[in-house]
Coordinates of C-alpha atoms and ligand atoms in Angstrom, one line a residue:
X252 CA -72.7 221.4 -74.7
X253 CA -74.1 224.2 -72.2
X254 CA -70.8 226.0 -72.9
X255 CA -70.5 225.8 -76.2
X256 CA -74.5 226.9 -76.9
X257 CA -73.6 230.0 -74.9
X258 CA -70.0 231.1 -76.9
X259 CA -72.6 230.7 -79.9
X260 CA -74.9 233.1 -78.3
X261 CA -72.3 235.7 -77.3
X262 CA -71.9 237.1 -80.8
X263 CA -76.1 236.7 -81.0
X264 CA -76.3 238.8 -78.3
X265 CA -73.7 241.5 -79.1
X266 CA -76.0 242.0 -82.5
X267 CA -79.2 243.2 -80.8
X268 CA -79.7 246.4 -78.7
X269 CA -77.5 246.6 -75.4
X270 CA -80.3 245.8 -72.6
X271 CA -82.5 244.0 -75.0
X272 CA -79.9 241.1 -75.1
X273 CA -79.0 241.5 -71.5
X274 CA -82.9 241.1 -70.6
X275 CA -82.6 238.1 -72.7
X276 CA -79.8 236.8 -70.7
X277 CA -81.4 237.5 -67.1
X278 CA -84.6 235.5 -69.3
X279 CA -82.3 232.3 -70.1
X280 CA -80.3 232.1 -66.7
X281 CA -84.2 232.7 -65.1
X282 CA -85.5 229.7 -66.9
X283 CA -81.6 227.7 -65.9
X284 CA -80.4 228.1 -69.2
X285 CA -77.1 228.0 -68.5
X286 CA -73.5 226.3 -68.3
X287 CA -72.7 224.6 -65.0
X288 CA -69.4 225.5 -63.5
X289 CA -67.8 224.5 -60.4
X290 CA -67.7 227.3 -57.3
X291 CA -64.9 225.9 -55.8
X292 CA -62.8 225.1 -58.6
X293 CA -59.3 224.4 -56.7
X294 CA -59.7 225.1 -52.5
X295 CA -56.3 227.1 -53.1
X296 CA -58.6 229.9 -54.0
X297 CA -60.6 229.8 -51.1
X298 CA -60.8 233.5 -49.4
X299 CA -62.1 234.2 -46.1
X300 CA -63.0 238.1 -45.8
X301 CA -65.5 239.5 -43.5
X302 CA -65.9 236.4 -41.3
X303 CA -67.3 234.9 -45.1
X304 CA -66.1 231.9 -46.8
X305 CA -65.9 232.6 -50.5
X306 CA -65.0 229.4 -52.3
X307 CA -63.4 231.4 -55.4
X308 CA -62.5 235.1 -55.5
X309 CA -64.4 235.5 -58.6
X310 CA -68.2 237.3 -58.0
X311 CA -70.2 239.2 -60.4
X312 CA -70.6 242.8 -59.8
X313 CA -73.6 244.7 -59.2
X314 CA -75.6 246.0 -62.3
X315 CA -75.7 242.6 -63.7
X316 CA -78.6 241.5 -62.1
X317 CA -80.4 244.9 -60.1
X318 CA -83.4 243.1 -58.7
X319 CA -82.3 239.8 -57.1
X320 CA -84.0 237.9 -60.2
X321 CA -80.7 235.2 -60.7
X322 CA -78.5 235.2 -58.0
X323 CA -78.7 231.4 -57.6
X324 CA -78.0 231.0 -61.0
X325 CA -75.0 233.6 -60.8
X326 CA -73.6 231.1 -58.2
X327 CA -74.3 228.4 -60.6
X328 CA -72.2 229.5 -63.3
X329 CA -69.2 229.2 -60.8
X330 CA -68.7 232.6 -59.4
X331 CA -67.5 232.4 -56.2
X332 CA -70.3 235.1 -54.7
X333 CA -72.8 237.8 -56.0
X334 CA -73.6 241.1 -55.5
X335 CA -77.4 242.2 -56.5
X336 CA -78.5 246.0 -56.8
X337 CA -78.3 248.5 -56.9
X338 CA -81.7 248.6 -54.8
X339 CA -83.6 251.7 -54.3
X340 CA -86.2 251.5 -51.6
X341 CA -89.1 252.9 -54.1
X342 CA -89.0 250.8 -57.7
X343 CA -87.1 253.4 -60.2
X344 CA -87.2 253.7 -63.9
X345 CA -84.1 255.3 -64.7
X346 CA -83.1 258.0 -67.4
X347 CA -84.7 257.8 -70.8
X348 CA -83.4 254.7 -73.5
X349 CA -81.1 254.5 -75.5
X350 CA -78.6 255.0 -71.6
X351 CA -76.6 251.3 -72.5
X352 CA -73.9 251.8 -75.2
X353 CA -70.9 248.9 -76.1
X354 CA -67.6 250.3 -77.5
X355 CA -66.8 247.0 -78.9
X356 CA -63.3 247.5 -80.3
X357 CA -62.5 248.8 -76.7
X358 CA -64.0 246.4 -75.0
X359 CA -66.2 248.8 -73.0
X360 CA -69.6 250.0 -72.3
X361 CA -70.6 253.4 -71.1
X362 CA -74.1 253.4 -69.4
X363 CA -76.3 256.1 -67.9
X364 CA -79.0 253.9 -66.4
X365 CA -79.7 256.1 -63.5
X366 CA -80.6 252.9 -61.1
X367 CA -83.3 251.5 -62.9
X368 CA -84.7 248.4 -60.3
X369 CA -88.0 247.2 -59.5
X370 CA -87.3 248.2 -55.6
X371 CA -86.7 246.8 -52.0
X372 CA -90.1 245.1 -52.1
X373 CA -89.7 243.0 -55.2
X374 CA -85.9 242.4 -54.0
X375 CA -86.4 241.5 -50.7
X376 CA -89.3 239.4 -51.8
X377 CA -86.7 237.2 -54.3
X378 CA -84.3 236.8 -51.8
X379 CA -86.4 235.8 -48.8
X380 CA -88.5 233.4 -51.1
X381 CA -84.6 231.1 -51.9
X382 CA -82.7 228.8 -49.8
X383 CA -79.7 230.5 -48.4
X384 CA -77.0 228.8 -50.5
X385 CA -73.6 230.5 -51.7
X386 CA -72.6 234.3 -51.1
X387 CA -74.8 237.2 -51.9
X388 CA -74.4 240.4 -51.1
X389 CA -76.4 243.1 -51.1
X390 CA -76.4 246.7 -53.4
X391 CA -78.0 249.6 -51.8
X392 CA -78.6 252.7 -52.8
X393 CA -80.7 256.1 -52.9
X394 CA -83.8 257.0 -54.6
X395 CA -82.5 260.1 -56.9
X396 CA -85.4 262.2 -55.9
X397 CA -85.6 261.1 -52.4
X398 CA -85.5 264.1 -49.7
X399 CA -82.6 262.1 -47.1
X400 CA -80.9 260.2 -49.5
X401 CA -79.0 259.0 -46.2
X402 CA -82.1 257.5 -44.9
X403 CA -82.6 255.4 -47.8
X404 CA -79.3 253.5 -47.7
X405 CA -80.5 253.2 -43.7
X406 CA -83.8 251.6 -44.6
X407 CA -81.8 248.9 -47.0
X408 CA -80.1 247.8 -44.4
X409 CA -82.7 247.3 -42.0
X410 CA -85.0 245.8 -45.0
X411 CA -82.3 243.3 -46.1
X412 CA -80.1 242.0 -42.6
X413 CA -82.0 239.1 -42.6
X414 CA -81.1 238.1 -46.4
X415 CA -77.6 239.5 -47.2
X416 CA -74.1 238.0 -46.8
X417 CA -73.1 241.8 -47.2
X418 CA -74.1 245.2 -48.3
X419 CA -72.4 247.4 -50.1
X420 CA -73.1 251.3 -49.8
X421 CA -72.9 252.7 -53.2
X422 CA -71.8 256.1 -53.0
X423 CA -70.1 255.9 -56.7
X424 CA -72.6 255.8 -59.5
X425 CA -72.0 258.5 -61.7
X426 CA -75.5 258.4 -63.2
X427 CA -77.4 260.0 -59.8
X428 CA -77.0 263.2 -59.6
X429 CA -75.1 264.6 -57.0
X430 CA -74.5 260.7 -55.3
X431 CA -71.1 260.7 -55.7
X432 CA -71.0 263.9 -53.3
X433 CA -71.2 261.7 -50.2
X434 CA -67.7 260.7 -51.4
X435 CA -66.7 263.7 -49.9
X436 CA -64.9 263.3 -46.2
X437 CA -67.6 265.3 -44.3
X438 CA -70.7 264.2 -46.0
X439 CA -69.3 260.6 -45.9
X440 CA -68.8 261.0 -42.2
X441 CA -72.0 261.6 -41.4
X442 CA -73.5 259.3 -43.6
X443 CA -70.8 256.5 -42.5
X444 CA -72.2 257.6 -38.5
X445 CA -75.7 257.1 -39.5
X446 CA -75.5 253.8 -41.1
X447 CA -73.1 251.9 -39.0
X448 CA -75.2 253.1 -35.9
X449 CA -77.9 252.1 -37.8
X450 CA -76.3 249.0 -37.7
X451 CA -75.7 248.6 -34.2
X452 CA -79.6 249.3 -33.9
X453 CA -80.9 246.7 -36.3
X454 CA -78.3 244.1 -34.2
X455 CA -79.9 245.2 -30.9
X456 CA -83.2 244.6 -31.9
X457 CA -82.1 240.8 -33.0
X458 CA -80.9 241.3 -36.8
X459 CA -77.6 239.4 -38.1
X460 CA -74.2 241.2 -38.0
X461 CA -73.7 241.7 -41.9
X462 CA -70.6 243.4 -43.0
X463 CA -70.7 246.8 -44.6
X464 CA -68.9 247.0 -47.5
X465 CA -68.2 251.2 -48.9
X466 CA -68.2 251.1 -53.5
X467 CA -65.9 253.8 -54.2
X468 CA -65.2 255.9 -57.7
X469 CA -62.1 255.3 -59.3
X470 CA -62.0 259.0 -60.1
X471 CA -61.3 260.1 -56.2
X472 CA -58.4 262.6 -57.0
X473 CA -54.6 262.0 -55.3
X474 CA -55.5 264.0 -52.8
X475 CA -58.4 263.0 -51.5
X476 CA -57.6 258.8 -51.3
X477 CA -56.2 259.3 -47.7
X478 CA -58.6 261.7 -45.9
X479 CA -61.8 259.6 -47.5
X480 CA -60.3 255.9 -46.9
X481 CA -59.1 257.1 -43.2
X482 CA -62.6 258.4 -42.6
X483 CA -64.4 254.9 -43.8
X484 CA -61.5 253.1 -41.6
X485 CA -62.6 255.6 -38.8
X486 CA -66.3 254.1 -38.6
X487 CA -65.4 250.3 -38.8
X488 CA -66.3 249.8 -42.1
X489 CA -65.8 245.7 -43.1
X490 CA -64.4 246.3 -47.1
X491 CA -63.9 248.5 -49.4
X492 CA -64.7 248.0 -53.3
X493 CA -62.6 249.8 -55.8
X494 CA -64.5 250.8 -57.8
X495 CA -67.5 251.9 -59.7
X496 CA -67.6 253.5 -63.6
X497 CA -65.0 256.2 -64.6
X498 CA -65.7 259.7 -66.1
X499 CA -63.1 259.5 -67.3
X500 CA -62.6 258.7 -71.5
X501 CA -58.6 258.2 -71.6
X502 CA -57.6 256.1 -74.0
X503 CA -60.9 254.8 -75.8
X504 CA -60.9 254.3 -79.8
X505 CA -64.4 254.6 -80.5
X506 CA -64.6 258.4 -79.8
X507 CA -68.1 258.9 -81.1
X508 CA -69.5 256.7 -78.4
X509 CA -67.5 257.8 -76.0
X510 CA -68.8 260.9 -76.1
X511 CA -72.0 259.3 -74.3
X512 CA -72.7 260.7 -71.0
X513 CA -72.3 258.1 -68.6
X514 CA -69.8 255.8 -66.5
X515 CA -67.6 253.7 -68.6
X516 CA -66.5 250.5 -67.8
X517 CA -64.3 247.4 -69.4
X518 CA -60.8 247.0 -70.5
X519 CA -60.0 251.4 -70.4
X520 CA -60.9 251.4 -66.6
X521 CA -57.8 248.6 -65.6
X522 CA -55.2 250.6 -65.6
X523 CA -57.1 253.5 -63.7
X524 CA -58.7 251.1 -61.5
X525 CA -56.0 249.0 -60.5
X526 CA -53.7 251.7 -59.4
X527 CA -56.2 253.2 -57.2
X528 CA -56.7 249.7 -55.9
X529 CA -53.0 249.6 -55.0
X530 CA -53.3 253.5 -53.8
X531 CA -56.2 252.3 -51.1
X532 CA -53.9 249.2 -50.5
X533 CA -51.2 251.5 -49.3
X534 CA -54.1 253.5 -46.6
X535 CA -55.6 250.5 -45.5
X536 CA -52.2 248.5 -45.0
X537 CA -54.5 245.5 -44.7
X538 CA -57.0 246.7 -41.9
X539 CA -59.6 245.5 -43.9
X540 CA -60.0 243.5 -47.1
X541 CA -60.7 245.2 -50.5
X542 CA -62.5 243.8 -53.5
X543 CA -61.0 244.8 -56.8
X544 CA -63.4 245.7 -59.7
X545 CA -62.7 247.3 -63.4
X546 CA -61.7 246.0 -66.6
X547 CA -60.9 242.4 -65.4
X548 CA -61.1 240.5 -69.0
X549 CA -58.5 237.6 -68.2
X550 CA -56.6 235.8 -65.9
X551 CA -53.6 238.1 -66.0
X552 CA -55.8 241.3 -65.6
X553 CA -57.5 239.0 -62.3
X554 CA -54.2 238.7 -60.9
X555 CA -52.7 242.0 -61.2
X556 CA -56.2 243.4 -58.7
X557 CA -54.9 240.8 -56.6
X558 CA -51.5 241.8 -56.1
X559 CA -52.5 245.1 -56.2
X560 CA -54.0 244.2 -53.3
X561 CA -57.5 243.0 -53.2
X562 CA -58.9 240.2 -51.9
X563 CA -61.8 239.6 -54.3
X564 CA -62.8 240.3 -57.4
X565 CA -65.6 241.1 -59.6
X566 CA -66.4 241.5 -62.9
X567 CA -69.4 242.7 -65.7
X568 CA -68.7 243.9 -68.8
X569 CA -66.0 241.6 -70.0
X570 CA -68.1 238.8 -69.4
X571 CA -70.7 240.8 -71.9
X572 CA -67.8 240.1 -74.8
X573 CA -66.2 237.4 -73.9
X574 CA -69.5 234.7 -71.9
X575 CA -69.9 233.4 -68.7
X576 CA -66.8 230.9 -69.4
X577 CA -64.6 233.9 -68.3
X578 CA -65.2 232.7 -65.0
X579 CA -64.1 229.4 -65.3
X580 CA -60.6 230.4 -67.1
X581 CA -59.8 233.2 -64.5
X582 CA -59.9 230.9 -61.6
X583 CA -57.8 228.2 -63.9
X584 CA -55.1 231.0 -64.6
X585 CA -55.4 232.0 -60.6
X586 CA -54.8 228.5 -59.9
X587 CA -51.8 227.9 -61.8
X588 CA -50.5 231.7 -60.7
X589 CA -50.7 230.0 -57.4
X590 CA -48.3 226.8 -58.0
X591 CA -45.9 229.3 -60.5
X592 CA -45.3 231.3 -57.2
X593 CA -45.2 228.3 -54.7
X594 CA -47.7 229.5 -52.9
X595 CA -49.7 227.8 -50.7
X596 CA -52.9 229.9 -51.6
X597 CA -54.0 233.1 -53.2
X598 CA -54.7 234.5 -50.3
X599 CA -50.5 234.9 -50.2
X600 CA -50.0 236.6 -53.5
X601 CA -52.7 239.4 -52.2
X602 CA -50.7 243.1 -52.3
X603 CA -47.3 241.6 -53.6
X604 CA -47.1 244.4 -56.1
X605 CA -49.1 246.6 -54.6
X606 CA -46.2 249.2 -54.7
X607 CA -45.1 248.8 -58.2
X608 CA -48.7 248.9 -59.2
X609 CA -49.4 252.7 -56.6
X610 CA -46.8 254.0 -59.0
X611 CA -48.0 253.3 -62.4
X612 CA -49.7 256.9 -64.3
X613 CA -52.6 257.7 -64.3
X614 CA -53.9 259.4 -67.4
X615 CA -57.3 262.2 -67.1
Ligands
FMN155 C1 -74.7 248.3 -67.4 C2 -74.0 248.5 -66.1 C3 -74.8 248.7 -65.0 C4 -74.2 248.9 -63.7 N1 -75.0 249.1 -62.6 C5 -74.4 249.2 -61.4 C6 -75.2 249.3 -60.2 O1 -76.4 249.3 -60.3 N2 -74.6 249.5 -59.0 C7 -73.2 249.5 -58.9 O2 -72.7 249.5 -57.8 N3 -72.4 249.3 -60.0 C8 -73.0 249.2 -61.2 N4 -72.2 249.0 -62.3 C9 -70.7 249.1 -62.2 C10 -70.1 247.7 -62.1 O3 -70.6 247.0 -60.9 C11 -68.6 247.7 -62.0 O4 -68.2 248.4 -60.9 C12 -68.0 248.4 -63.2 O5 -68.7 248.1 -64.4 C13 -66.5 248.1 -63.4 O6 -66.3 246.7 -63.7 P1 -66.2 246.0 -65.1 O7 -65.2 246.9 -65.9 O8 -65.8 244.6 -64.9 O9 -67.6 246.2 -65.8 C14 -72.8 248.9 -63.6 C15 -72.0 248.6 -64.7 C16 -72.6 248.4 -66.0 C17 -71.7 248.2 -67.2

């Protein structure tokens, strides 16, 4: 009945004002307003990355809920993990309203939010406060006026070791000025240096090993893949995510919003998404895994990031069009993708087009 309220609510929700209906959302799944799904659907899907047992490849992806406020409830749904964040240490407002925009006929949203979230405080004080139960990992990032951004992502992972599965360094958002910079190979090696020693500090002084995950742009030129995913491989890192919002507007019908500063996401950032997937597939020949992110809206699309080459998955704003049952039929359609190839799990059909997929065109 759950399941059926919430396909009721979707086109509700998709009438009123972009983060006035996703507020609502965080409100119901706060108060367990919600439909019950299973984590661990069909153990075929099981994946094991980053000495973690994910009982489905299917997590939500930072952005949906910044401040820890639902992660339990995440789980609930049937997503086989979380990610929370992107946490700032000092509470941030973000860049003036209206920064949220849908493009409903594509399928996308563009948003400018600027990492808007209440702060490590009110984060940490969420996550330390629930019983440790199900995968959640951890978003960090840097204040936008802060004078060392490194230090910021430094301080995260000191704050949070004791309450993450995983972090993720989010180097990608195109909404903080001048963040995406540490992308480039000598400012990501010294940030890379200063976090994982970081690391090996917090570990030391008795915290919890918890992997370190890099969040990419899809936008990294041709160029560029090799020398930025060899210098991540360089410093240890546990996973790469590919990736975060594109600046790029290829292919998008509703041009008047697309002209909307800001990072777009949704079904126009597959094709771009998955073949730089398969691109850092081809560097990272399997040294670590990857988690493929952008435009997943079905089954089909959630297999193709798999034999691209990732690992995981995650998703956001298909789920905003199409409800939280998404989850639910992608792990259905992975689950018969699984007996179709007579595999013995998913974990085998990980890369198998990887190749075909590094080849596809990218248009600017
Ligand atoms: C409204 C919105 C807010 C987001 N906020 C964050 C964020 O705080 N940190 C982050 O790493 N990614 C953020 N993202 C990016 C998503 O995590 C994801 O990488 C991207 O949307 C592509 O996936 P999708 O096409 O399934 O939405 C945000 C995306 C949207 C739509």
């Amino acid at each position: 009945m759950l399941s059926g309220l919430s396909k009721l609510a979707q086109p509700l929700l998709l009438m009123m004002p972009p983060e006035q209906a996703h507020e609502m959302t965080l409100k119901a799944l706060e108060q367990g307003i919600y439909p019950r799904g299973s984590g661990a659907i069909d153990p075929r899907l099981a994946v094991n990355a980053f000495g973690l047992e994910f009982p489905n490849p299917v997590g939500i992806a930072p952005g949906f809920d910044k401040d820890a406020r639902v992660p339990d409830a995440i789980l609930g749904i049937g997503s086989g993990y979380a990610e929370i964040g992107t946490i700032t240490p000092l509470p941030q407002v973000g860049n003036p309203q209206p920064r949220v925009f849908r493009l409903i006929q594509d399928r996308a949203v563009i948003n400018r939010l600027g990492f808007n979230n209440g702060g490590h405080d009110a984060a940490y004080g969420r996550l330390s406060a629930r019983a440790r139960r199900g995968i959640v990992g951890v978003n960090i990032g840097a204040n936008k006026d802060s004078p060392d951004r490194t230090a910021d992502y430094i301080t995260g992972i000191g704050r949070f070791a004791g309450v993450a599965d995983y972090f993720t360094v989010n180097i990608s958002s195109p909404n903080t000025p001048g963040l995406r910079d540490l992308q480039a190979p000598a400012a990501l090696d010294e940030l890379l240096g200063r976090v994982m020693e970081a690391r090996e500090r917090f570990i030391a002084g008795g915290s919890p090993r918890v992997p370190v995950l890099v969040k990419i742009a899809p936008d990294i030129a041709e160029a560029d893949i090799e020398p930025v995913i060899g210098g991540m491989l360089a410093h240890n890192i546990d996973g790469i995510i590919v990736g975060n919002t594109t600046l790029s507007r290829h292919g998008i019908k509703d041009a008047a919003t697309g002209r909307e500063a800001g990072g777009l996401s949704g079904t126009p950032l597959f094709q771009r998404s998955t073949v730089m997937l398969a691109k850092v597939a081809q560097v990272t020949g399997g040294r670590v895994p990857l988690i493929g992110v952008g435009g997943i809206s079905s089954g089909e699309t959630a297999l193709a990031k798999i034999e691209a080459g990732a690992s995981l998955l995650q998703l956001y704003t298909c789920l905003i069009y199409e409800g939280v049952g998404l989850i639910g039929r992608i792990n259905e359609e992975l689950a018969t993708a699984v007996t179709a190839a007579g595999a013995k799990n998913l974990s085998e059909l990980v890369g198998r087009r990887r190749d075909h997929w590094a080849r596809q065109p990218v248009e600017v």
